[in-house]
CSV table of C-alpha atoms in Angstrom, one decimal:
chain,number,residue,atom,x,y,z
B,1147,UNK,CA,0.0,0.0,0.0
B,1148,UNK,CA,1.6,3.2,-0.7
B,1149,UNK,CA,0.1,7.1,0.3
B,1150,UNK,CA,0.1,8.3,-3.3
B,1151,UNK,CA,0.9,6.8,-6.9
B,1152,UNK,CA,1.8,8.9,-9.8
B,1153,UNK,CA,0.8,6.7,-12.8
B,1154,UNK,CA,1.7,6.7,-15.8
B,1155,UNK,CA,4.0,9.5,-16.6
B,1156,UNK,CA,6.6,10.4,-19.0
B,1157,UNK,CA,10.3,10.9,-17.2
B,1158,UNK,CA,12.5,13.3,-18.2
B,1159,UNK,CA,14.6,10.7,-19.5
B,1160,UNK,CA,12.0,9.5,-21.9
B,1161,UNK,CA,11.1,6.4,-19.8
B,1162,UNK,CA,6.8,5.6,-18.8
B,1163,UNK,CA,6.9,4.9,-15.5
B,1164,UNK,CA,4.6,5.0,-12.4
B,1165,UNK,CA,6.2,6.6,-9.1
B,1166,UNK,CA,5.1,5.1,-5.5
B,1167,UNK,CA,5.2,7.8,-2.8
B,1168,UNK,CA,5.2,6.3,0.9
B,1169,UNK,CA,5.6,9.2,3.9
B,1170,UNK,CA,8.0,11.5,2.3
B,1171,UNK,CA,10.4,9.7,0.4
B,1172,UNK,CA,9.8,7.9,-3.3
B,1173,UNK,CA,10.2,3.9,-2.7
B,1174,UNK,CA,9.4,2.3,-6.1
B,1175,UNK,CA,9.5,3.7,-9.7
B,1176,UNK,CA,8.2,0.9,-12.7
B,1177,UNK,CA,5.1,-0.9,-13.2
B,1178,UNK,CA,3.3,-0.5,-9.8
B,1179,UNK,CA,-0.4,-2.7,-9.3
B,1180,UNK,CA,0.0,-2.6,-5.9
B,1181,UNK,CA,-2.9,0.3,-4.3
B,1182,UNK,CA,-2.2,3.9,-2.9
B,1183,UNK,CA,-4.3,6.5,-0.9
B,1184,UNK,CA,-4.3,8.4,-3.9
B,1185,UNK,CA,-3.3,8.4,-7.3
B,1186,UNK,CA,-2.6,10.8,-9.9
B,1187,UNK,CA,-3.3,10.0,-13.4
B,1188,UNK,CA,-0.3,11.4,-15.4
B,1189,UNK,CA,-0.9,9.2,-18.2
B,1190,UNK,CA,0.5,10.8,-21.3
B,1191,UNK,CA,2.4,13.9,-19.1
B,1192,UNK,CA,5.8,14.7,-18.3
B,1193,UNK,CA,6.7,14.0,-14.4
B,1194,UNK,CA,9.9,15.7,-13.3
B,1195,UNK,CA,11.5,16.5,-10.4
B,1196,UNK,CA,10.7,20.4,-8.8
B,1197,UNK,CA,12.1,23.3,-10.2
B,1198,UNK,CA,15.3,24.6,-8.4
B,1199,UNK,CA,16.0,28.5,-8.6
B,1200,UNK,CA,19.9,28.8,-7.2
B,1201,UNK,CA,20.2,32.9,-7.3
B,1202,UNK,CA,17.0,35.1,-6.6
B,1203,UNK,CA,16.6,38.2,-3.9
B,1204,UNK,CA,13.6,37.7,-1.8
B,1205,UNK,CA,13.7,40.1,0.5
B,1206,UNK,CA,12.9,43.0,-2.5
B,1207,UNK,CA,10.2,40.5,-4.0
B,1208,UNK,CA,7.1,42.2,-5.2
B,1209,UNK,CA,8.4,46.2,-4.3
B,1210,UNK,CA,7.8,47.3,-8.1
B,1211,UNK,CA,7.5,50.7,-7.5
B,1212,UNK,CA,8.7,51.3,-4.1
B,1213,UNK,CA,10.0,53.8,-3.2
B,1214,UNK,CA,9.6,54.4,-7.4
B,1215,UNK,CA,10.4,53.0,-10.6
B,1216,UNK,CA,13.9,52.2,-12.0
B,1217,UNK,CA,13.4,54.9,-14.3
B,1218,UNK,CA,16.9,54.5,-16.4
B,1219,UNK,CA,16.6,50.2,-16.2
B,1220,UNK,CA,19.9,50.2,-15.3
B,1221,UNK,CA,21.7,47.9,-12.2
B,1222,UNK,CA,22.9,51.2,-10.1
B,1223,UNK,CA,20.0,53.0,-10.0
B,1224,UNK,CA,18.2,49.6,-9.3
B,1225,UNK,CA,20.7,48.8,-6.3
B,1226,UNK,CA,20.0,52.8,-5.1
B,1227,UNK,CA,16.5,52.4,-5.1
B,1228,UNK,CA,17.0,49.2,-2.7
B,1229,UNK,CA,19.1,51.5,-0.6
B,1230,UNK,CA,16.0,53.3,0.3
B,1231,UNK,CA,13.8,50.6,0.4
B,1232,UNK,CA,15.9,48.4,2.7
B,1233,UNK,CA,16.0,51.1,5.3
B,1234,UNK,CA,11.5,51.9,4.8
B,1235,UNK,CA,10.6,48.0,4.7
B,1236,UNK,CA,9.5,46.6,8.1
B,1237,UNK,CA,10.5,42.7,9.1
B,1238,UNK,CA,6.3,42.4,8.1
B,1239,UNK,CA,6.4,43.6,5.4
B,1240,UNK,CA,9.0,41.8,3.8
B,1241,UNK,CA,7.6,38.5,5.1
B,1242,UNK,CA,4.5,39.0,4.2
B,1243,UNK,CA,5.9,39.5,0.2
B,1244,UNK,CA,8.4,37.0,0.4
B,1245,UNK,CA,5.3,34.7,1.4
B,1246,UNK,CA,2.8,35.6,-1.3
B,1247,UNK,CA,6.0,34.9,-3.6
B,1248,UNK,CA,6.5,31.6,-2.4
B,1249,UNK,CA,3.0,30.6,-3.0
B,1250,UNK,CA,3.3,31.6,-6.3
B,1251,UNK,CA,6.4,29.6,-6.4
B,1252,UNK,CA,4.6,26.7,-5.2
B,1253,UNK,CA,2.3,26.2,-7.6
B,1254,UNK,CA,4.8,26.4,-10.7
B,1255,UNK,CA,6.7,23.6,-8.9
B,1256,UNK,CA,9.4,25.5,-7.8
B,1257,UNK,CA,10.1,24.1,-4.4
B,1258,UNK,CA,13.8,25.0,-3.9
B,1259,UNK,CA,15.2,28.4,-3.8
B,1260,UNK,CA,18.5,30.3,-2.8
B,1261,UNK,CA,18.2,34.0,-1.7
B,1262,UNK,CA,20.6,36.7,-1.2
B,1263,UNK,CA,19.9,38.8,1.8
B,1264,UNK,CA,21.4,42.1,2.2
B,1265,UNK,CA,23.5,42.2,4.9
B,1266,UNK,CA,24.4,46.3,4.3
B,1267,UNK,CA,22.1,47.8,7.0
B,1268,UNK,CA,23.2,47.6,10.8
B,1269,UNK,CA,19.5,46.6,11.6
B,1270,UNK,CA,19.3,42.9,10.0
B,1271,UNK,CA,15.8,43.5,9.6
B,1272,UNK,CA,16.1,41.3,6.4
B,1273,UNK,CA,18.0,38.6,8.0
B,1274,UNK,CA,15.5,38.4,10.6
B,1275,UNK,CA,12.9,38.3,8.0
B,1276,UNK,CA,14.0,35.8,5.8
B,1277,UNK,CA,14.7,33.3,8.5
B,1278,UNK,CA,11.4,33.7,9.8
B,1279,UNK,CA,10.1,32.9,6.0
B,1280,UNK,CA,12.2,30.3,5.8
B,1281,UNK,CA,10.9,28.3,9.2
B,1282,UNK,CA,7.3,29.0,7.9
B,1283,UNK,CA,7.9,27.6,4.5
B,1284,UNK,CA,10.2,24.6,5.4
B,1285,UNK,CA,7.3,21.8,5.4
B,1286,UNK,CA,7.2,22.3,1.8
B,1287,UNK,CA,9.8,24.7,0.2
B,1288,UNK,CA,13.5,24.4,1.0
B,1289,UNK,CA,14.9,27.7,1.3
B,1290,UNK,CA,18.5,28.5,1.3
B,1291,UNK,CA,19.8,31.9,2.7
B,1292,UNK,CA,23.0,33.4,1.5
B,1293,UNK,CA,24.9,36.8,3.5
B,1294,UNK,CA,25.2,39.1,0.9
B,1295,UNK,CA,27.1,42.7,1.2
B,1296,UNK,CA,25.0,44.2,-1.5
B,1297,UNK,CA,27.0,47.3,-1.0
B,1298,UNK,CA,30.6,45.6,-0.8
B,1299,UNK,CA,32.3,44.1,2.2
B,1300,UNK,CA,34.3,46.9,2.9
B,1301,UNK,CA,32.4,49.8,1.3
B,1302,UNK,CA,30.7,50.1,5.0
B,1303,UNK,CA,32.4,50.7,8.1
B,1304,UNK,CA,30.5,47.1,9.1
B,1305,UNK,CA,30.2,45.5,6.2
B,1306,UNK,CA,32.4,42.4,7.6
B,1307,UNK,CA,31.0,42.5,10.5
B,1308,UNK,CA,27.1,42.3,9.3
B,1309,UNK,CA,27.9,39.4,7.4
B,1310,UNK,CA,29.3,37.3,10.1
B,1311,UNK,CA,26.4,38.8,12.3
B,1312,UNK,CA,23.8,37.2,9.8
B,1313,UNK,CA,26.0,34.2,9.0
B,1314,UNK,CA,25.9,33.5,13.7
B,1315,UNK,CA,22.2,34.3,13.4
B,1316,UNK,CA,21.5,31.4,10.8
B,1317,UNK,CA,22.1,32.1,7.7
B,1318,UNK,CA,23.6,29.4,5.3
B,1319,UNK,CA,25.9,30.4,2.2
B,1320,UNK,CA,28.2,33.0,2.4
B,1321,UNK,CA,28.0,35.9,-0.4
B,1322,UNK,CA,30.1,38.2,-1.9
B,1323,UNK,CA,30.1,41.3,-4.5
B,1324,UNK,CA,34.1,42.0,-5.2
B,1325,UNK,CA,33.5,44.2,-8.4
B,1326,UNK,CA,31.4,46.6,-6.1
B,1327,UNK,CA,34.7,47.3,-3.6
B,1328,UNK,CA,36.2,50.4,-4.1
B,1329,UNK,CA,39.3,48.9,-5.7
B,1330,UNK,CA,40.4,45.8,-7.9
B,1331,UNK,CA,42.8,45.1,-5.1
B,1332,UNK,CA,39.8,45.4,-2.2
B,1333,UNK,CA,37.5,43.4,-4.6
B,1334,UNK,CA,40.3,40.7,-4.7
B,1335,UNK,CA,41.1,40.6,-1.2
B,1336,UNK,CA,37.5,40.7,-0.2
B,1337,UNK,CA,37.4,37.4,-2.1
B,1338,UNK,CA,40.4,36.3,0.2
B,1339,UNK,CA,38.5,37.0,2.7
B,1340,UNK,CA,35.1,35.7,2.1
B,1341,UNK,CA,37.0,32.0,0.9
B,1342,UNK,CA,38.3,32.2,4.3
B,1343,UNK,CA,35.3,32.5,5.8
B,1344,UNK,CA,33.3,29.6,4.0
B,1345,UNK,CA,36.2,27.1,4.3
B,1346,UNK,CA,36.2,27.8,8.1
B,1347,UNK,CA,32.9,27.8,8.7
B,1348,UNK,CA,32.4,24.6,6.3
B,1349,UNK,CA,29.6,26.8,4.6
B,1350,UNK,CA,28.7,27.2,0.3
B,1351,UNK,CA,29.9,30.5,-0.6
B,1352,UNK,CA,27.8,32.4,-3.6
B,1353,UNK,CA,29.2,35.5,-5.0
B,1354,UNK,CA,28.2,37.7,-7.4
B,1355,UNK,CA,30.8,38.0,-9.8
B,1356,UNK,CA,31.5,40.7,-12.2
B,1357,UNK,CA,28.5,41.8,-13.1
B,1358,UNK,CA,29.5,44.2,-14.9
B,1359,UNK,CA,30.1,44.8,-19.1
B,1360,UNK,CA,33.5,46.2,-18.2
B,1361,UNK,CA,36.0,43.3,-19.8
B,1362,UNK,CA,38.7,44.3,-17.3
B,1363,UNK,CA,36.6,43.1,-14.4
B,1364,UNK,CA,38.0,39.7,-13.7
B,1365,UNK,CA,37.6,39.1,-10.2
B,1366,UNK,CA,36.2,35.3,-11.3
B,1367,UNK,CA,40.1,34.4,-11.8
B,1368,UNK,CA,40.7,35.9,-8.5
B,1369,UNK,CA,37.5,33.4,-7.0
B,1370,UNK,CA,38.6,30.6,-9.2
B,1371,UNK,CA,42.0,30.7,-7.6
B,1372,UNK,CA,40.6,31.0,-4.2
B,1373,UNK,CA,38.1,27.6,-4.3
B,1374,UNK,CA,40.8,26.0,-5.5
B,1375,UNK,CA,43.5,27.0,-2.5
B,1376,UNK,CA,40.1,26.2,-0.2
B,1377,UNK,CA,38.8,23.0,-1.9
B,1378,UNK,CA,36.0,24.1,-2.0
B,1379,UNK,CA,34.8,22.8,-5.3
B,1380,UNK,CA,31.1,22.5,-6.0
B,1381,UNK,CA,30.3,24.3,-2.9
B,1382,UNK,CA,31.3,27.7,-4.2
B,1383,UNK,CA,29.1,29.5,-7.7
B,1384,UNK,CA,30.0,32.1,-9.4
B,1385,UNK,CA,26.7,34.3,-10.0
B,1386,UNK,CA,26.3,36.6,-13.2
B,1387,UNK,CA,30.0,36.5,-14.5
B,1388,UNK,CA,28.5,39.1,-17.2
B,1389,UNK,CA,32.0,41.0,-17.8
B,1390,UNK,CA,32.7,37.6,-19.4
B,1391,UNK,CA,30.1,38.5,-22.1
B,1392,UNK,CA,32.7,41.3,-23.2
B,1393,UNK,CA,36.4,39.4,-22.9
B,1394,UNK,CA,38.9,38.8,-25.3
B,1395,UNK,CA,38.6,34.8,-26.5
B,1396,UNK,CA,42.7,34.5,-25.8
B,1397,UNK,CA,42.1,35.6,-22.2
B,1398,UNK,CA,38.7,33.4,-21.5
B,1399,UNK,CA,40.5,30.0,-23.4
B,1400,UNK,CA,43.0,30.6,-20.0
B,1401,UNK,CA,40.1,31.6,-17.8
B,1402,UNK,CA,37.7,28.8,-17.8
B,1403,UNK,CA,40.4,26.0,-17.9
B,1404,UNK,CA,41.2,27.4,-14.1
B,1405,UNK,CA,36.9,27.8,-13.4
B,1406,UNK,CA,36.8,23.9,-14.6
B,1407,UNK,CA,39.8,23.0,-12.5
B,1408,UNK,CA,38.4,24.7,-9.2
B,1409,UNK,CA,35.6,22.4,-9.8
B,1410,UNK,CA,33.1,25.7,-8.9
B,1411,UNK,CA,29.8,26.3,-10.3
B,1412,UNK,CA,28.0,28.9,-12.4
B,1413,UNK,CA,24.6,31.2,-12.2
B,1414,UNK,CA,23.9,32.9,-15.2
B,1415,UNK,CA,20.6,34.8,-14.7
B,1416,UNK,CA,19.3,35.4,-18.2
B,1417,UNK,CA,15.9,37.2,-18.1
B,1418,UNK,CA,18.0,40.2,-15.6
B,1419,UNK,CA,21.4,39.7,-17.2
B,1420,UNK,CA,19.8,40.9,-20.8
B,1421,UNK,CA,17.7,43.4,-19.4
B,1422,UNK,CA,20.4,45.1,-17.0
B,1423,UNK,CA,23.8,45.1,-19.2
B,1424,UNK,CA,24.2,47.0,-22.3
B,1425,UNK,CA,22.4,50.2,-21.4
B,1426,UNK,CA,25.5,52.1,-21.5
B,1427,UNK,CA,25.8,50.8,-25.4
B,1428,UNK,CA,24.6,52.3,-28.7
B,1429,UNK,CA,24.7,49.8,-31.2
B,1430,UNK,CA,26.2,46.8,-31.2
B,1431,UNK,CA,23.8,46.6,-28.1
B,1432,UNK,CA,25.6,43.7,-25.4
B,1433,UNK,CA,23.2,40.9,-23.9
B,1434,UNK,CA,25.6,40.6,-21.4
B,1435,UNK,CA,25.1,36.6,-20.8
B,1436,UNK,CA,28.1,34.7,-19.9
B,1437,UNK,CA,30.0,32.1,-21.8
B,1438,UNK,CA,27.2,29.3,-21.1
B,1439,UNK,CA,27.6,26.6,-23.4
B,1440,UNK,CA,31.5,26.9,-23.2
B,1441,UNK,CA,32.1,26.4,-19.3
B,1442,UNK,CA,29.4,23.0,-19.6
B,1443,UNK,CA,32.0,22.2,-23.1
B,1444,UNK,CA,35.0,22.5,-19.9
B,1445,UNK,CA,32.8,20.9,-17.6
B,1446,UNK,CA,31.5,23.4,-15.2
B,1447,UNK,CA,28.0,22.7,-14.0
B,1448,UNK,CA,25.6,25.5,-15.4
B,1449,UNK,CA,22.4,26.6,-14.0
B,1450,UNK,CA,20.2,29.1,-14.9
B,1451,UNK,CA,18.9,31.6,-12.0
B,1452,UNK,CA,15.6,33.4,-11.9
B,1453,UNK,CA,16.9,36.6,-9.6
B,1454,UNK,CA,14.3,38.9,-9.4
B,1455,UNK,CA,10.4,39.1,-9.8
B,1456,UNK,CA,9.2,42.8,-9.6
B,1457,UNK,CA,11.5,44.3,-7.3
B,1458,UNK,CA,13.6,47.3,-8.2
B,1459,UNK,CA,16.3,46.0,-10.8
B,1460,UNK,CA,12.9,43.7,-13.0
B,1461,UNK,CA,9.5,44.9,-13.5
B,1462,UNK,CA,8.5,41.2,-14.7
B,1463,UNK,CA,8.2,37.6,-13.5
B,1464,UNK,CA,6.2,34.8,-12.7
B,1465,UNK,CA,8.3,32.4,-10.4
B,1466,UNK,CA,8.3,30.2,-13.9
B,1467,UNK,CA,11.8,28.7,-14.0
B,1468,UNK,CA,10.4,27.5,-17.3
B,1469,UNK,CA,10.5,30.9,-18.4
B,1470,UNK,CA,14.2,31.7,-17.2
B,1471,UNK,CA,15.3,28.1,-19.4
B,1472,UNK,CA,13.2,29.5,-22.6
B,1473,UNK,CA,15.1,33.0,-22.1
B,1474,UNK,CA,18.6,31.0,-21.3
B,1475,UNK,CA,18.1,28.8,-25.2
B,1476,UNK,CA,17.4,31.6,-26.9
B,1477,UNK,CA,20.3,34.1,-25.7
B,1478,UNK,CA,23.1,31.3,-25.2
B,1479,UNK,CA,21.7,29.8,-28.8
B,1480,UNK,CA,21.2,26.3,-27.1
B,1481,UNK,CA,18.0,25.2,-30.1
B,1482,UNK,CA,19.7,21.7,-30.8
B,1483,UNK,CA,17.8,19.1,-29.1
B,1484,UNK,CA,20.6,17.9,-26.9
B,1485,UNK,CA,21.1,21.9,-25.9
B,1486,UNK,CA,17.4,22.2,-25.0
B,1487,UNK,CA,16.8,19.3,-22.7
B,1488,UNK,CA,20.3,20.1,-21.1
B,1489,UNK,CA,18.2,24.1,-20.4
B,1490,UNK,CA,15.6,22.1,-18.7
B,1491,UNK,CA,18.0,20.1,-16.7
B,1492,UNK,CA,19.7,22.9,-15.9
B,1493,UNK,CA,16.3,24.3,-13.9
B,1494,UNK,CA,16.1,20.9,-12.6
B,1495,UNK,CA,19.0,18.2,-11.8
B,1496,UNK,CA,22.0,21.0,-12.5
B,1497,UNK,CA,20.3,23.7,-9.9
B,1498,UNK,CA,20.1,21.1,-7.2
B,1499,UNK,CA,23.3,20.0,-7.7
B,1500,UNK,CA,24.7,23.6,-7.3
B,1501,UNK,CA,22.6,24.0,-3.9
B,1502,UNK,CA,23.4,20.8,-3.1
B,1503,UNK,CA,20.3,19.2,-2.8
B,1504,UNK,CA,21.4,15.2,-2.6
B,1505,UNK,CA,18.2,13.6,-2.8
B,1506,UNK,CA,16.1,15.6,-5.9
B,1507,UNK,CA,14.9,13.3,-8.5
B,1508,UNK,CA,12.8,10.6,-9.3
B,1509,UNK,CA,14.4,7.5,-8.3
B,1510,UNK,CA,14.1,5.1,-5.2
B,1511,UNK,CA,15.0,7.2,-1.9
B,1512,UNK,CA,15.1,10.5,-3.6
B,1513,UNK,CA,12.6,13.0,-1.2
B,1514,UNK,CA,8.8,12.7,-2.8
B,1515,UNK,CA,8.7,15.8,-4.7
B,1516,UNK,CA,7.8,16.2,-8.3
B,1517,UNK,CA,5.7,18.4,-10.7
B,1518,UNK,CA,2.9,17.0,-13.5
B,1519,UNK,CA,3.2,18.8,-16.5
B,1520,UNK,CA,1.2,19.6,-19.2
B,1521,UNK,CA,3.5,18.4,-21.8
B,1522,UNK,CA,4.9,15.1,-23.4
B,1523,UNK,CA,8.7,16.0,-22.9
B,1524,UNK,CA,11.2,18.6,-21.8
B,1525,UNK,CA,11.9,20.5,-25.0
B,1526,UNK,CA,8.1,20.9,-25.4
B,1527,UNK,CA,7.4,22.2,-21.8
B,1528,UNK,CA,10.4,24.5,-22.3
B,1529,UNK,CA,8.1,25.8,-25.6
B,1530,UNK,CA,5.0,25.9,-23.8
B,1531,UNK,CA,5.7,26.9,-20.4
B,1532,UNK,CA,2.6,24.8,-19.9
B,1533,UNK,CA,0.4,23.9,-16.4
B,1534,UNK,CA,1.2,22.8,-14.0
B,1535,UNK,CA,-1.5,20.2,-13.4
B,1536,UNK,CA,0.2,18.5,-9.8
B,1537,UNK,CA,2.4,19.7,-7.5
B,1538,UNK,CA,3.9,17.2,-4.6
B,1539,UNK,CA,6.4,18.2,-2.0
B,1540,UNK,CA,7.7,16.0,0.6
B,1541,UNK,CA,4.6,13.8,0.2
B,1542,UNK,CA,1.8,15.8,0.1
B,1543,UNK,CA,-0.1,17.6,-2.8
B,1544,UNK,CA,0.2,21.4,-2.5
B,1545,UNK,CA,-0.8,22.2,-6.0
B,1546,UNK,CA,-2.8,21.4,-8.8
B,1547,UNK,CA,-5.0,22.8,-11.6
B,1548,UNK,CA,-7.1,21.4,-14.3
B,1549,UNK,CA,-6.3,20.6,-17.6
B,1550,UNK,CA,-7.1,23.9,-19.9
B,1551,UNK,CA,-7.9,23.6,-23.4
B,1552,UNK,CA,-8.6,26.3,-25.5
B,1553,UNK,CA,-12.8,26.0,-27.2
B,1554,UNK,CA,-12.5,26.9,-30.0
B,1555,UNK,CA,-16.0,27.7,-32.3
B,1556,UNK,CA,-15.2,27.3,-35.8
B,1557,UNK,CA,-16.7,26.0,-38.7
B,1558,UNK,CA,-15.4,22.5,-39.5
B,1559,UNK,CA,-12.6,22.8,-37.1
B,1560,UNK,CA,-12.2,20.9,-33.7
B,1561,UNK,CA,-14.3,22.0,-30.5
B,1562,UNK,CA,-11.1,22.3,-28.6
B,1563,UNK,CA,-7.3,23.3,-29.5
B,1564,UNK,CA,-4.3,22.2,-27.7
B,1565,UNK,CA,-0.7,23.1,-28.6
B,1566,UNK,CA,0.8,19.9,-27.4
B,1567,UNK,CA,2.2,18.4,-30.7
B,1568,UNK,CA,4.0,15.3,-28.9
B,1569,UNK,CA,2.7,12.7,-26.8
């Protein structure tokens, strides 16, 4: 007897299988007759594991417009307008956002997120929000909190000190900005500094890196260099790496050689990357997205990040990691086959790996969360974006919504319309 049996679903890997849930944890995947407390019919759908977003800020969720709007779309007047907000926002109201976004996270099967906090103010106030969001949300969405300077670790007289503040209160991954110190040298050492930190704490260390279109920035060499002194391997990403966008070839066929050999990861975020970079150009107009497809050629593990959902640096957004993926194929030019379901892994299996989630998937042990699709296979829920029709975390059903055809009333045509082509 299990609690709940998906049946009949199409795996990311192409394989029909049914999936038998007991308590929390997934304990048979095959031909199951045995009986459940409930089954889902997936017959014909694509079953994959949650959505994973490794990079998004949560504590400026949903604050289009506050104090105003980003006017010039640029990053700096974004990351000034947070510098007012930060210090007007109460600990209520950024839980209460936070929590309306997670909802909304829930139900596109998004059930694993990493979140910068800003660390900058002397108050904490969204520290002590985010952990109190993230002991609400833990039944059912795993929520990883990184210490992040947003104004530079030693741009404020406490900058170092906030961080280690937030990392004693609770927080889990430690952050980083280096191309936002004052100096190359300060942005290098703060990375010195920062390694230190995560090594001796035994904590993941995120930073954002160069996010910048300036060529010269090339504090990732500096990082690189760092992880690899540490070991710290896969538990260190590299977030944005935009500048990378605007490099010489002869200087990145040195640089990602010593990324692959540090064994760290990567967090382009596509839908902000393209919007933010190149305003300062004319024509040619920058995208700004890193070098995707050649760090996965060296072997780095890639995954695309989300970021932001109307705050101030994104007036868009959904909490669809779909979305991000179908931005990712287009910019990077992944539209071969292999490329595309390697975009949809990368929102999947590749995220976890980078937040180090050991048990996502859909095989025997792996933690009971999975998402029903509207779709036959990965390439055509990356084209459709389609519903969600079943959401389970940890066990338990925490979304679903029916099946949607379009009606259509035309003469000689078919009373309803879907856009599914496969399955």
């Amino acid at each position: 007897m299990f609690d709940l049996i998906v049946r009949g679903g199409s795996l990311p890997d192409g394989r029909v299988a049914d999936i038998g849930i007991r308590g929390d944890r997934i304990v048979e995947v095959g031909r199951i007759e045995a009986e459940a407390g409930r089954v889902i019919d997936a017959t014909g759908d694509l079953v994959s594991p949650p959505f994973v977003d490794p990079h998004f800020h949560m504590d400026a969720v949903l604050s289009y417009g506050l104090p105003r709007v980003n006017a010039s779309g640029t990053l700096l007047e974004g990351i000034s307008l947070w510098g007012e907000l930060r210090d007007l926002a109460t600990v209520e109201d950024m839980v209460a956002r936070a929590l309306r976004y997670c909802d909304w996270a829930v139900s596109m099967g998004l059930l694993a997120i990493r979140t910068h906090v800003d660390t900058t103010p002397d108050h904490l106030r969204g520290v002590e929000a985010m952990l109190e969001v993230k002991r609400i949300v833990a039944p059912y969405l795993d929520l990883q909190l990184v210490a992040f300077p947003q104004d530079g670790l030693y741009r404020s007289a406490s900058g170092r000190a906030n961080v280690i503040r937030a990392l004693d209160m609770g927080v889990d991954v430690v952050g980083g900005i280096p191309h936002f110190e004052r100096t190359m040298e300060e942005g290098a050492e703060s990375l010195r500094d920062l390694a230190r930190m995560a090594a001796e704490r035994g904590l993941m260390w995120d930073v954002h890196c160069d996010e910048t279109d300036d060529p010269l920035s090339r504090h990732v060499e500096t990082m690189a260099r760092e992880v690899t002194r540490h070991g710290l391997g896969a538990r260190a990403a590299g977030s944005h790496l935009t500048s990378m966008h605007s490099m010489d070839n002869y200087y990145v066929s040195k640089l990602i050689p010593l990324i692959a050999e540090s064994g760290m990861t990567a967090i382009p975020n596509p839908l902000i990357n393209i919007t933010l970079q190149g305003r300062h150009d004319s024509y040619p107009k920058r995208r700004g997205l890193t070098r995707v497809k050649e760090m996965q050629a060296a072997g780095v593990t890639v995954g695309w990040g989300q970021d932001c959902v109307l705050d101030p640096w994104y007036s868009l957004g959904t909490a669809d990691m779909l979305d991000v993926a179908f931005m990712g194929l287009h910019v990077a030019q992944m539209t071969h086959p292999d490329e595309m379901a390697r975009c949809f892994r990368m929102v999947t299996a590749d995220n976890a790996a980078i937040m180090g989630l050991a048990d996502h998937g859909l095989a025997h042990g792996c933690l009971a969360s999975l998402v029903v699709l509207d779709a036959a296979n990965p390439t055509e829920a990356l084209r459709l974006r389609p519903d969600r029709l079943a959401v389970v975390s940890k066990g338990q059903v925490v979304a679903e919504k029916a099946r949607n055809d379009a009606r259509l009333a035309l003469p000689g045509r078919p009373a309803r319309v879907r856009r599914r082509v496969a399955g």
